[in-house]
C-alpha cells in the first residue's frame, strides 16, 4: 500500500501556490489565456474508425468496431452502442491496471451520456434483422498520455472515430463536447498541473445547434448561476470551433480515402478493379438489384447526414432511420448477402462511391446530391464538393469504359437496376426522395 | 531512483517499412517503481509487462504475449542493480498487420533504452516464415502469416563480445554473441528449415540492431524533455 502511494507523483506546495497566484492574475503557466484551448491535432489510422487526438500533451486513441449480436428484447429494432474507456498505465504512473477507477468510470459515463442523449448515433439504422440481428457498436478509448483534460480529448476521439467508421451499410454522424473547468478564476482545458490544484470542475456537452445535451458537475466548489450561464455560452462557442476542426479533418481523411480507392481502381486490372461489381452481376438479378437498392439508398443517407449534421435535424434522421429499417426488413436476404460480401472488403463501400462504376449514372449521382441539399447555404458547399468528387470519379469511369464486354454488361445491368431501384425508392421513401426521382426520370 | 522515474514512448515499425498496413506498437516504460511483485524475491528487481490490445477484452492470448515478453526482457534486464523495485513496460497495439510480437519486443527494448534503464544488451526480434514453396521470407504481413504453413518469431541478443571464445562467428567483421533469447514457432517445419530461418534471422537482426542503435543514439542527443519527478 505504501509502495503504491510512493509511486504517485506529488506536486510541491511551492508549485501549487505559484500556479494559483498566477491564475488569480489571469496568467496561465503555459502562456495561454484563461479561455484558450490547446492545439488540437487529429490523425486517422489506416483502418476505418480509428482516430488519434492530441490536445497539447494529452493523447487519446479511439477505436470503433462493430459486431452482429442479438438485440435487447424491449428494443428489437435498435442496435447497441457501448463505450469502453481504458486508463492505460502508460498514461500516468498512478493508473493501475485492472478494474477501472472512479475517474475512468466517470469519464466513460460522461462520453456515453453525451453521445446517447444527443442522438449522435442513429440506433435504428444499426438494425439488420429486427429482433434477431443488430450491429453492436463498440468504442474503445485508450488514454495514452494524461496531460490534463481527458474528457474533452476522449470525447473528440470518440466522435472522430465514429465519424470515420464505416460498417457495410451505414456511417454515423456526431456531435461534440465541451469541458469548462471552474476554479476561483475560471479556466478552460486545464493541463495536468492545473487539474491538481483545481477546486471543482464542470463538463458541458453541447451540440452545434447550441442545445445542451448534458452537464456534469460532481461536487467541488459552489458556483454562482451567472457563472454557469457564462460557461454555457463559452461552451457553445468552443463547441462550434471544435466541431469545425473535426469536420475538416474528417473531410480531408474521406477525400484521401476516396483518392486511394480511385488510384487503386484505375491502376489495377479490369477484373480486380470492379471485383465487387462483377461478383454482384454474377449473382441472381433481383439479389443484385436489392443490393444496389440497399447501397444506393444507404449511400444517400450518409451524404445527407453529413450535410445536415450541423443542423441536427433529429426528425429527419429519425425518419430516414425508420425508412432504412423498412428497407432492411423487406430485403433481408439481400442485405445478408451484402454483409457477407463486404466483410472481406469493408472499405469498398463509401458514401460517394456507389455511382462510380456505371457510366451515365455518374452524372446522375451528381445531380442527385444537389437537389437533396435542402438548405440554401448547404447547396453551395455541396455543389462545390460534388464537382471535386465527380472529377475524381471520372478517371475510374474512363478506365471502365476501356474494358471488356462483360464490364459494359455489368455496367448497363447496374444502370438499368439503378433506374429501377430509384423508382422503388420513391414508393417506400418520403416525398423528399420523390423530388429526386423526378429529376432522375427527367434525365 | 528519481533519475530513472521517467516515462518514454516509442512508436516502432517492423523492418519491412511498408507504406500501408504497418504493424504499429506503442511501448511505454515506467520505473523503477517501489516494491516488487508478490511472488518475486525482494532481492532483485522485477519487470512487469502489460499488453493492451487494440480493442476487445483482455484474454488468454494477451496473457501469453505478456509472459513471452516478460521472460525475454528478463534476460537482458539487470536485476541486481536496484533490488525490490518493479519496472513496468506497457505495450499498446495500434495496428496489427503481421509480426506483432517481434514488433512489440523491439518497441519495448527501444523504450527501455530511451528511459535510461541499464540493460545487458539489446534484444532484436524478427519474424521468419516458410512458404508453401519452401522459400523463407522475413517479416510477413498478416495475410502472409495466415497462409504460410509455418513461421517463427526469433529474438537475438545483440552485443559485441569482449572476450573471444575460440573462433566466434563474425557478422560484418565484428565478433558478436551467438545464440537465441527467444523462439516462438507456429506450425510445423523441418529441422533444416528451422536452422535456415535462424541463419537468415541472425543476419537480419544485425541490420535491424544497426538501425536501432543509430536511431536511439540520434534521439538521445536533444532528448531532455521527460515527465521526470
XYZ file of C-alpha atoms in Angstrom:
672
model
C 0.000 0.000 0.000
C 2.748 2.400 0.910
C 4.527 1.351 -2.223
C 1.635 2.437 -4.359
C 1.473 5.764 -2.565
C 5.178 6.186 -3.078
C 4.677 5.840 -6.798
C 2.210 8.715 -7.053
C 3.787 11.902 -8.225
C 3.122 14.753 -5.855
C 3.345 18.438 -6.520
C 5.238 20.636 -4.111
C 3.415 23.324 -2.127
C 5.524 25.991 -3.791
C 4.439 24.933 -7.212
C 0.791 24.800 -6.185
C 0.924 28.287 -4.758
C 2.686 29.564 -7.828
C 0.061 28.251 -10.202
C -2.767 29.545 -8.013
C -1.311 33.010 -7.799
C -0.660 33.099 -11.490
C -4.254 32.110 -12.206
C -5.558 34.809 -9.881
C -3.875 37.358 -12.083
C -5.149 35.682 -15.231
C -1.848 34.151 -16.178
C -1.519 30.518 -17.095
C 1.672 28.625 -16.678
C 1.864 27.625 -20.328
C 1.114 31.144 -21.553
C -2.465 30.605 -22.687
C -5.310 32.968 -21.945
C -7.941 31.671 -19.499
C -10.351 30.588 -22.217
C -7.947 29.282 -24.799
C -7.809 25.715 -25.913
C -4.576 23.924 -26.523
C -3.661 22.992 -30.042
C -5.796 20.140 -31.248
C -4.368 17.677 -33.718
C -6.473 14.897 -35.171
C -4.995 11.956 -37.006
C -6.681 8.937 -38.502
C -5.418 5.431 -38.784
C -5.413 3.268 -41.872
C -8.429 1.320 -40.649
C -11.863 2.865 -40.650
C -12.920 4.070 -37.278
C -9.547 4.794 -35.728
C -8.769 8.287 -34.541
C -5.883 9.721 -32.593
C -6.331 13.015 -30.770
C -3.591 15.146 -29.332
C -4.661 18.072 -27.186
C -1.369 19.522 -26.066
C 0.250 16.757 -24.061
C -2.919 14.718 -23.736
C -3.043 11.829 -26.147
C -6.122 9.667 -26.668
C -6.914 6.995 -29.253
C -10.370 5.886 -30.220
C -11.201 2.617 -31.996
C -14.631 1.704 -33.266
C -15.605 -1.877 -34.036
C -18.935 -3.454 -34.859
C -20.282 -6.898 -34.258
C -23.537 -8.598 -35.097
C -25.470 -9.518 -31.962
C -28.977 -10.183 -30.769
C -30.829 -7.021 -29.779
C -32.375 -6.333 -26.400
C -35.850 -7.782 -26.036
C -37.554 -4.470 -25.449
C -35.772 -2.789 -28.350
C -35.733 -5.233 -31.231
C -35.142 -2.558 -33.857
C -32.220 -0.807 -32.330
C -28.571 -1.548 -32.346
C -26.439 -1.173 -29.251
C -23.704 1.272 -28.572
C -21.161 0.961 -25.790
C -18.070 2.826 -24.751
C -15.090 1.254 -23.070
C -12.552 3.576 -21.533
C -9.125 2.266 -20.782
C -6.998 4.299 -18.476
C -3.814 2.713 -19.662
C -0.997 2.686 -17.122
C 1.143 4.243 -19.821
C -0.747 7.474 -19.404
C 0.090 8.111 -15.807
C 2.028 6.198 -13.185
C -0.931 6.432 -10.844
C -3.207 4.479 -13.182
C -3.278 0.910 -12.039
C -4.156 -1.862 -14.439
C -7.241 -3.954 -13.740
C -10.550 -2.573 -12.560
C -11.242 0.951 -13.796
C -11.086 3.567 -11.056
C -13.675 6.236 -10.312
C -12.264 8.726 -12.739
C -12.289 6.219 -15.577
C -15.882 5.248 -14.913
C -16.948 8.874 -14.702
C -15.230 9.716 -17.966
C -16.875 6.790 -19.683
C -20.275 7.837 -18.376
C -19.892 11.458 -19.467
C -18.981 10.488 -23.006
C -21.612 7.803 -23.178
C -24.309 10.159 -21.991
C -23.196 12.906 -24.322
C -23.327 10.689 -27.381
C -26.514 8.910 -26.416
C -28.549 11.922 -25.332
C -27.582 13.941 -28.352
C -28.669 11.058 -30.580
C -25.345 11.214 -32.328
C -25.608 7.567 -33.262
C -28.721 6.518 -35.114
C -29.630 3.311 -33.337
C -32.348 2.216 -35.698
C -30.076 2.242 -38.682
C -27.963 -0.344 -36.923
C -30.711 -2.880 -37.269
C -30.123 -5.691 -39.731
C -32.829 -8.190 -38.871
C -35.447 -6.878 -36.467
C -35.467 -8.968 -33.355
C -32.633 -11.213 -34.474
C -29.530 -9.368 -35.569
C -28.324 -5.877 -34.928
C -24.994 -4.178 -35.009
C -23.355 -3.626 -31.671
C -21.017 -0.702 -31.978
C -18.196 -0.717 -29.516
C -15.988 2.304 -28.979
C -12.686 1.628 -27.251
C -10.961 4.691 -25.912
C -7.345 4.291 -24.923
C -5.837 7.057 -22.847
C -2.220 7.049 -23.875
C -0.977 10.174 -22.178
C -2.515 12.228 -19.414
C -1.695 15.898 -19.865
C -4.934 17.172 -18.385
C -8.478 17.468 -19.664
C -9.003 13.845 -20.589
C -12.760 14.265 -21.014
C -12.508 16.587 -23.981
C -9.764 14.698 -25.726
C -11.553 11.386 -25.206
C -14.796 12.789 -26.485
C -13.208 14.226 -29.593
C -11.513 10.893 -30.217
C -14.821 9.052 -29.838
C -16.658 11.417 -32.172
C -13.918 11.435 -34.784
C -13.626 7.671 -34.742
C -17.379 7.289 -35.121
C -17.442 9.750 -37.993
C -14.893 7.801 -39.930
C -16.248 4.386 -39.087
C -17.871 2.556 -41.949
C -19.769 -0.620 -41.461
C -21.079 -2.236 -44.600
C -24.302 -0.274 -44.758
C -24.108 2.912 -42.884
C -21.990 5.695 -41.480
C -22.559 7.743 -38.370
C -22.856 11.384 -37.665
C -21.651 13.031 -34.495
C -21.860 15.923 -32.110
C -19.352 17.441 -29.825
C -18.434 18.099 -26.209
C -17.012 20.859 -24.160
C -15.278 20.806 -20.876
C -15.325 24.010 -18.887
C -13.274 23.906 -15.742
C -14.126 26.291 -12.957
C -11.661 27.480 -10.443
C -11.691 30.701 -8.500
C -10.597 32.134 -11.754
C -12.276 30.146 -14.487
C -10.162 28.276 -16.878
C -10.844 26.091 -19.878
C -8.926 22.991 -20.909
C -6.722 22.600 -17.849
C -3.324 20.986 -18.009
C -2.272 18.190 -15.713
C -0.880 20.546 -13.097
C -3.846 22.882 -13.207
C -6.126 19.929 -12.678
C -4.322 19.022 -9.498
C -4.960 22.374 -7.884
C -8.474 22.972 -9.154
C -11.324 23.133 -6.697
C -14.128 21.916 -8.905
C -14.967 21.087 -12.481
C -17.959 21.220 -14.731
C -18.358 19.426 -18.038
C -20.896 20.659 -20.555
C -21.837 18.608 -23.590
C -23.335 20.663 -26.376
C -24.160 20.113 -29.974
C -23.631 22.619 -32.704
C -27.257 23.626 -32.539
C -26.498 25.226 -29.185
C -28.556 22.639 -27.381
C -27.188 21.467 -24.104
C -27.036 17.684 -24.224
C -25.588 17.022 -20.801
C -23.998 18.787 -17.857
C -21.865 17.117 -15.243
C -20.825 18.895 -12.078
C -19.728 16.361 -9.486
C -19.370 18.236 -6.209
C -16.484 20.610 -5.764
C -16.787 24.332 -5.222
C -20.138 26.038 -5.448
C -20.676 28.223 -8.475
C -22.985 31.189 -8.977
C -25.804 30.996 -11.501
C -24.339 33.805 -13.587
C -21.064 31.973 -13.836
C -22.785 28.839 -15.046
C -24.570 30.800 -17.761
C -21.286 32.327 -18.806
C -19.744 28.884 -19.018
C -22.592 27.619 -21.153
C -22.166 30.466 -23.580
C -18.456 29.840 -23.742
C -19.090 26.154 -24.275
C -21.327 26.770 -27.262
C -18.632 28.906 -28.865
C -15.977 26.322 -28.355
C -18.292 23.548 -29.465
C -18.720 25.091 -32.902
C -14.971 25.651 -33.150
C -14.106 22.126 -32.309
C -16.830 20.611 -34.493
C -15.446 22.599 -37.400
C -11.988 21.261 -36.778
C -13.253 17.711 -36.523
C -15.295 18.052 -39.699
C -12.385 19.453 -41.646
C -10.142 16.645 -40.532
C -12.777 14.022 -41.358
C -13.391 15.537 -44.783
C -9.700 15.564 -45.562
C -9.495 11.952 -44.477
C -12.526 10.950 -46.557
C -11.095 12.659 -49.609
C -7.802 10.932 -49.138
C -9.524 7.613 -48.678
C -11.598 8.099 -51.835
C -8.484 9.045 -53.760
C -6.716 5.984 -52.528
C -9.533 3.822 -53.789
C -9.675 5.522 -57.140
C -5.969 5.169 -57.606
C -6.302 1.532 -56.799
C -9.220 1.188 -59.214
C -7.540 2.772 -62.209
C -4.155 1.202 -61.735
C -5.218 -2.374 -61.082
C -6.528 -4.722 -63.762
C -10.076 -4.622 -65.085
C -11.205 -7.642 -63.163
C -9.722 -6.571 -59.918
C -10.941 -3.015 -60.160
C -14.563 -3.920 -60.205
C -14.268 -7.113 -58.272
C -17.231 -6.353 -56.125
C -19.407 -5.382 -59.058
C -18.527 -8.400 -61.099
C -19.404 -10.578 -58.192
C -22.683 -8.767 -57.982
C -23.515 -9.204 -61.636
C -22.825 -12.887 -61.420
C -25.478 -13.295 -58.756
C -29.180 -13.508 -59.406
C -30.506 -10.297 -60.825
C -33.044 -9.485 -58.145
C -30.496 -10.048 -55.436
C -28.197 -7.694 -57.253
C -30.994 -5.232 -57.535
C -31.751 -5.465 -53.864
C -28.152 -4.926 -53.002
C -27.871 -1.938 -55.233
C -31.124 -0.743 -53.781
C -29.685 -1.020 -50.365
C -26.479 0.694 -51.248
C -27.935 3.389 -53.368
C -30.387 4.267 -50.708
C -27.960 3.969 -47.931
C -25.365 5.961 -49.730
C -27.736 8.876 -49.996
C -28.254 8.968 -46.308
C -24.751 9.474 -45.051
C -24.330 12.213 -47.614
C -27.404 13.839 -46.256
C -26.421 13.109 -42.726
C -23.130 14.803 -43.156
C -24.734 17.787 -44.777
C -27.456 18.087 -42.239
C -25.307 17.253 -39.265
C -24.706 20.735 -38.153
C -28.386 21.452 -38.091
C -29.101 18.442 -36.002
C -32.323 17.775 -37.767
C -33.312 14.984 -35.496
C -36.648 14.280 -37.081
C -35.134 13.880 -40.480
C -32.541 11.493 -39.308
C -35.113 9.521 -37.407
C -37.428 9.129 -40.374
C -34.525 8.160 -42.529
C -33.561 5.666 -39.931
C -37.059 4.213 -39.987
C -37.087 4.018 -43.725
C -33.797 2.253 -43.656
C -35.133 -0.284 -41.271
C -38.178 -0.854 -43.502
C -35.937 -1.410 -46.442
C -33.852 -3.737 -44.426
C -36.784 -5.706 -43.138
C -38.032 -6.126 -46.693
C -34.778 -7.124 -48.257
C -33.271 -9.134 -45.540
C -31.810 -11.749 -47.798
C -30.147 -9.206 -49.998
C -28.738 -7.425 -47.009
C -27.317 -10.586 -45.527
C -25.610 -11.336 -48.788
C -24.213 -7.914 -48.951
C -22.994 -8.135 -45.389
C -21.140 -11.311 -46.198
C -19.651 -9.854 -49.308
C -18.403 -6.823 -47.567
C -16.784 -8.365 -44.569
C -13.836 -9.043 -46.794
C -13.723 -5.592 -48.266
C -15.425 -3.156 -45.998
C -13.579 -0.262 -47.452
C -15.014 -0.808 -50.891
C -18.167 0.914 -49.775
C -18.064 4.588 -49.131
C -20.730 7.271 -49.298
C -19.713 8.965 -52.520
C -18.714 5.888 -54.351
C -21.668 3.854 -55.471
C -22.216 5.651 -58.712
C -18.604 5.322 -59.803
C -18.620 2.224 -61.918
C -21.672 2.857 -64.048
C -21.180 5.386 -66.763
C -24.239 7.548 -67.092
C -25.222 7.300 -63.504
C -22.037 9.077 -62.664
C -23.536 12.346 -63.741
C -26.880 11.462 -62.294
C -25.402 10.875 -58.910
C -24.057 14.362 -59.085
C -27.473 15.694 -59.898
C -28.909 13.566 -57.148
C -26.972 15.150 -54.429
C -27.621 18.722 -55.435
C -31.398 18.810 -55.031
C -31.165 16.842 -51.847
C -29.399 19.674 -50.130
C -32.363 21.359 -48.562
C -30.650 24.367 -47.104
C -29.550 27.190 -49.365
C -26.088 27.621 -47.966
C -25.525 23.911 -47.885
C -26.237 23.749 -51.583
C -23.247 25.917 -52.323
C -20.839 23.818 -50.344
C -22.311 20.644 -51.744
C -22.125 21.933 -55.299
C -18.504 22.781 -54.695
C -17.791 19.397 -53.253
C -19.603 17.378 -55.851
C -17.572 18.578 -58.853
C -14.484 17.525 -56.945
C -15.895 14.107 -56.311
C -17.089 13.717 -59.877
C -13.677 14.707 -61.172
C -12.189 12.035 -59.028
C -14.775 9.572 -60.210
C -14.252 10.356 -63.883
C -10.784 8.776 -64.224
C -12.091 5.498 -62.920
C -15.110 5.794 -65.180
C -12.822 6.198 -68.140
C -10.885 3.186 -67.062
C -14.038 1.129 -67.014
C -15.061 2.374 -70.465
C -12.000 0.809 -71.999
C -12.771 -2.534 -70.524
C -14.262 -5.710 -71.782
C -17.738 -6.552 -72.899
C -18.587 -8.155 -69.611
C -17.803 -4.964 -67.814
C -20.120 -2.969 -70.014
C -22.737 -5.597 -69.499
C -22.459 -5.324 -65.807
C -22.438 -1.574 -66.042
C -25.607 -1.491 -68.087
C -27.209 -4.030 -65.835
C -26.402 -1.816 -62.942
C -27.672 1.197 -64.727
C -30.947 -0.478 -65.501
C -31.158 -1.738 -61.999
C -30.404 1.614 -60.590
C -33.151 3.227 -62.540
C -35.471 0.564 -61.256
C -34.216 0.919 -57.764
C -34.862 4.628 -57.629
C -38.426 4.136 -58.704
C -38.819 1.579 -55.977
C -37.242 4.040 -53.642
C -39.971 6.515 -54.449
C -42.664 4.209 -53.181
C -41.011 3.421 -49.906
C -39.382 6.690 -49.008
C -40.787 10.094 -48.138
C -41.666 12.893 -50.509
C -38.130 14.243 -50.442
C -36.989 11.280 -52.445
C -39.807 11.746 -54.946
C -38.305 15.043 -55.907
C -35.059 13.295 -56.585
C -36.654 10.546 -58.613
C -38.453 13.032 -60.813
C -35.213 14.722 -61.734
C -33.693 11.326 -62.370
C -36.523 10.235 -64.636
C -36.350 13.552 -66.427
C -32.766 12.797 -67.387
C 15.694 6.326 -8.175
C 14.324 9.715 -9.069
C 16.576 9.929 -12.081
C 15.105 6.800 -13.584
C 11.495 7.536 -12.814
C 10.812 8.683 -16.294
C 8.440 7.696 -18.957
C 9.308 7.389 -22.585
C 7.178 6.446 -25.504
C 8.456 4.878 -28.643
C 6.483 4.019 -31.725
C 8.027 1.228 -33.673
C 7.659 -0.210 -37.130
C 8.974 -3.630 -38.139
C 11.885 -3.888 -40.527
C 9.554 -4.069 -43.510
C 8.928 -0.328 -43.854
C 5.752 -0.829 -45.775
C 3.730 2.232 -46.589
C 0.326 0.778 -45.976
C -0.546 -1.841 -43.450
C 2.245 -1.331 -40.978
C 2.210 -3.059 -37.675
C 2.380 -0.273 -35.126
C 3.025 -0.796 -31.450
C 3.416 1.842 -28.761
C 5.608 0.997 -25.801
C 5.937 2.927 -22.559
C 8.238 2.257 -19.648
C 7.746 3.340 -16.062
C 10.260 2.588 -13.460
C 11.948 1.543 -11.384
C 8.951 1.829 -9.070
C 8.984 0.967 -5.420
C 8.111 -2.565 -4.397
C 8.376 -5.869 -6.172
C 5.604 -8.219 -7.215
C 4.092 -10.635 -4.736
C 5.870 -13.827 -5.707
C 9.116 -12.212 -6.691
C 12.095 -12.190 -4.443
C 12.789 -8.763 -2.952
C 16.487 -9.361 -3.541
C 16.182 -8.447 -7.181
C 14.385 -6.045 -9.471
C 11.382 -7.370 -11.323
C 9.938 -6.461 -14.661
C 6.226 -6.304 -15.388
C 4.623 -6.232 -18.811
C 1.102 -5.033 -19.627
C -0.256 -5.845 -23.049
C -3.159 -3.737 -24.287
C -4.873 -4.960 -27.443
C -6.434 -2.554 -29.914
C -9.979 -3.413 -28.949
C -11.788 -6.127 -27.122
C -11.393 -7.808 -23.792
C -8.095 -8.988 -22.466
C -7.913 -12.735 -22.917
C -5.528 -15.654 -22.910
C -3.632 -14.540 -25.990
C -2.731 -11.262 -24.322
C -1.559 -13.089 -21.206
C 0.632 -15.290 -23.381
C 2.203 -12.295 -25.077
C 2.832 -10.719 -21.690
C 4.525 -13.850 -20.449
C 6.770 -14.188 -23.503
C 7.721 -10.554 -23.341
C 8.454 -10.693 -19.611
C 10.753 -13.673 -19.984
C 12.519 -12.124 -22.963
C 13.114 -8.829 -21.236
C 14.213 -10.523 -18.050
C 17.177 -11.998 -19.859
C 18.509 -8.592 -20.912
C 17.446 -6.767 -17.777
C 19.955 -6.226 -14.973
C 18.067 -7.283 -11.909
C 20.794 -6.745 -9.371
C 21.207 -3.011 -9.705
C 18.136 -1.885 -7.780
C 16.567 -4.662 -5.778
C 12.994 -4.557 -4.555
C 11.768 -2.458 -7.449
C 9.446 -3.003 -10.389
C 9.855 -1.699 -13.898
C 6.597 -1.652 -15.875
C 6.521 -1.971 -19.611
C 3.162 -1.166 -21.192
C 2.508 -2.237 -24.764
C -0.380 -0.766 -26.725
C -1.218 -2.328 -30.065
C -2.224 0.369 -32.533
C -2.361 -1.697 -35.687
C -1.674 -5.346 -36.360
C -0.504 -6.402 -39.776
C 1.630 -9.432 -39.018
C 4.779 -9.926 -36.932
C 3.119 -8.345 -33.910
C 5.204 -9.951 -31.189
C 8.599 -9.109 -32.716
C 7.446 -5.562 -33.232
C 6.419 -5.337 -29.602
C 9.710 -6.755 -28.377
C 11.670 -4.258 -30.440
C 9.484 -1.433 -29.201
C 9.854 -2.485 -25.575
C 13.610 -2.697 -25.937
C 13.804 0.741 -27.507
C 11.568 2.158 -24.782
C 13.803 0.701 -22.081
C 16.854 2.262 -23.669
C 15.105 5.583 -24.042
C 14.086 5.546 -20.403
C 17.675 5.014 -19.405
C 17.186 1.607 -17.792
C 20.523 -0.214 -17.871
C 20.490 -3.367 -19.970
C 22.928 -6.187 -20.688
C 22.407 -5.956 -24.417
C 19.775 -5.132 -26.971
C 17.216 -7.747 -27.882
C 16.326 -7.704 -31.540
C 13.320 -9.667 -32.767
C 12.395 -10.767 -36.252
C 9.739 -12.914 -37.818
C 10.703 -15.611 -40.272
C 8.265 -17.664 -42.280
C 8.399 -20.668 -44.566
C 6.108 -20.510 -47.567
C 4.464 -23.470 -49.238
C 7.101 -23.481 -51.951
C 9.774 -23.875 -49.324
C 11.300 -20.428 -49.543
C 11.962 -18.388 -46.458
C 10.577 -14.880 -46.144
C 11.246 -12.316 -43.469
C 8.685 -10.059 -41.884
C 5.444 -11.377 -43.377
C 2.185 -9.447 -43.398
C -0.859 -10.729 -41.576
C -2.238 -12.281 -44.725
C 1.045 -13.992 -45.495
C 1.242 -15.269 -41.931
C -2.143 -16.876 -42.215
C -1.329 -18.554 -45.495
C 2.090 -19.852 -44.545
C 2.368 -23.393 -43.213
C 4.881 -22.345 -40.569
C 6.600 -19.264 -39.193
C 8.813 -18.398 -36.258
C 9.437 -15.355 -34.094
C 13.094 -15.186 -33.153
C 14.827 -12.887 -30.714
C 18.572 -12.481 -30.870
C 20.878 -10.760 -28.425
C 22.923 -8.019 -29.834
C 26.137 -7.344 -28.079
C 29.678 -7.481 -29.256
C 31.904 -9.844 -27.376
C 34.870 -8.518 -25.468
C 36.384 -11.905 -24.726
C 36.553 -14.157 -27.767
C 35.991 -17.849 -27.047
C 37.793 -19.816 -29.733
C 36.590 -18.755 -33.168
C 33.469 -16.719 -32.687
C 31.081 -16.132 -35.601
C 31.768 -12.862 -37.332
C 28.980 -10.665 -38.511
C 30.153 -7.722 -40.576
C 33.628 -8.167 -39.241
C 32.772 -7.815 -35.579
C 32.549 -10.691 -33.135
C 29.017 -10.933 -31.826
C 27.394 -13.091 -29.270
C 25.816 -16.183 -30.720
C 22.549 -17.566 -29.501
C 18.813 -17.038 -29.302
C 16.990 -15.392 -26.466
C 13.502 -16.427 -27.502
C 11.975 -18.562 -30.200
C 8.235 -18.948 -30.757
C 7.148 -21.146 -33.626
C 3.755 -21.698 -35.217
C 3.102 -24.631 -37.483
C 5.366 -27.495 -38.378
C 8.688 -27.059 -40.132
C 11.635 -29.367 -40.661
C 14.758 -29.010 -38.560
C 16.780 -27.885 -41.582
C 14.212 -25.226 -42.348
C 14.377 -24.031 -38.781
C 18.136 -23.699 -38.909
C 17.844 -21.843 -42.190
C 15.448 -19.449 -40.535
C 17.904 -18.951 -37.721
C 20.705 -18.086 -40.103
C 18.676 -15.609 -42.102
C 17.263 -14.191 -38.934
C 20.719 -13.642 -37.498
C 21.801 -11.588 -40.464
C 18.563 -9.625 -40.495
C 18.819 -8.932 -36.790
C 22.292 -7.487 -37.270
C 20.896 -4.988 -39.761
C 17.961 -4.203 -37.521
C 20.125 -3.613 -34.499
C 22.302 -1.238 -36.527
C 19.199 0.738 -37.375
C 18.050 0.698 -33.754
C 21.366 1.851 -32.366
C 21.689 4.631 -34.881
C 18.210 5.961 -34.197
C 18.459 5.678 -30.459
C 21.788 7.484 -30.490
C 20.272 10.277 -32.548
C 17.233 10.609 -30.337
C 19.264 10.720 -27.139
C 21.017 13.944 -28.054
C 18.228 16.534 -27.928
C 16.181 14.437 -25.580
C 15.849 16.038 -22.173
C 12.115 16.504 -22.023
C 10.584 13.902 -19.791
C 7.990 13.658 -17.088
C 10.712 13.312 -14.501
C 9.639 13.896 -10.921
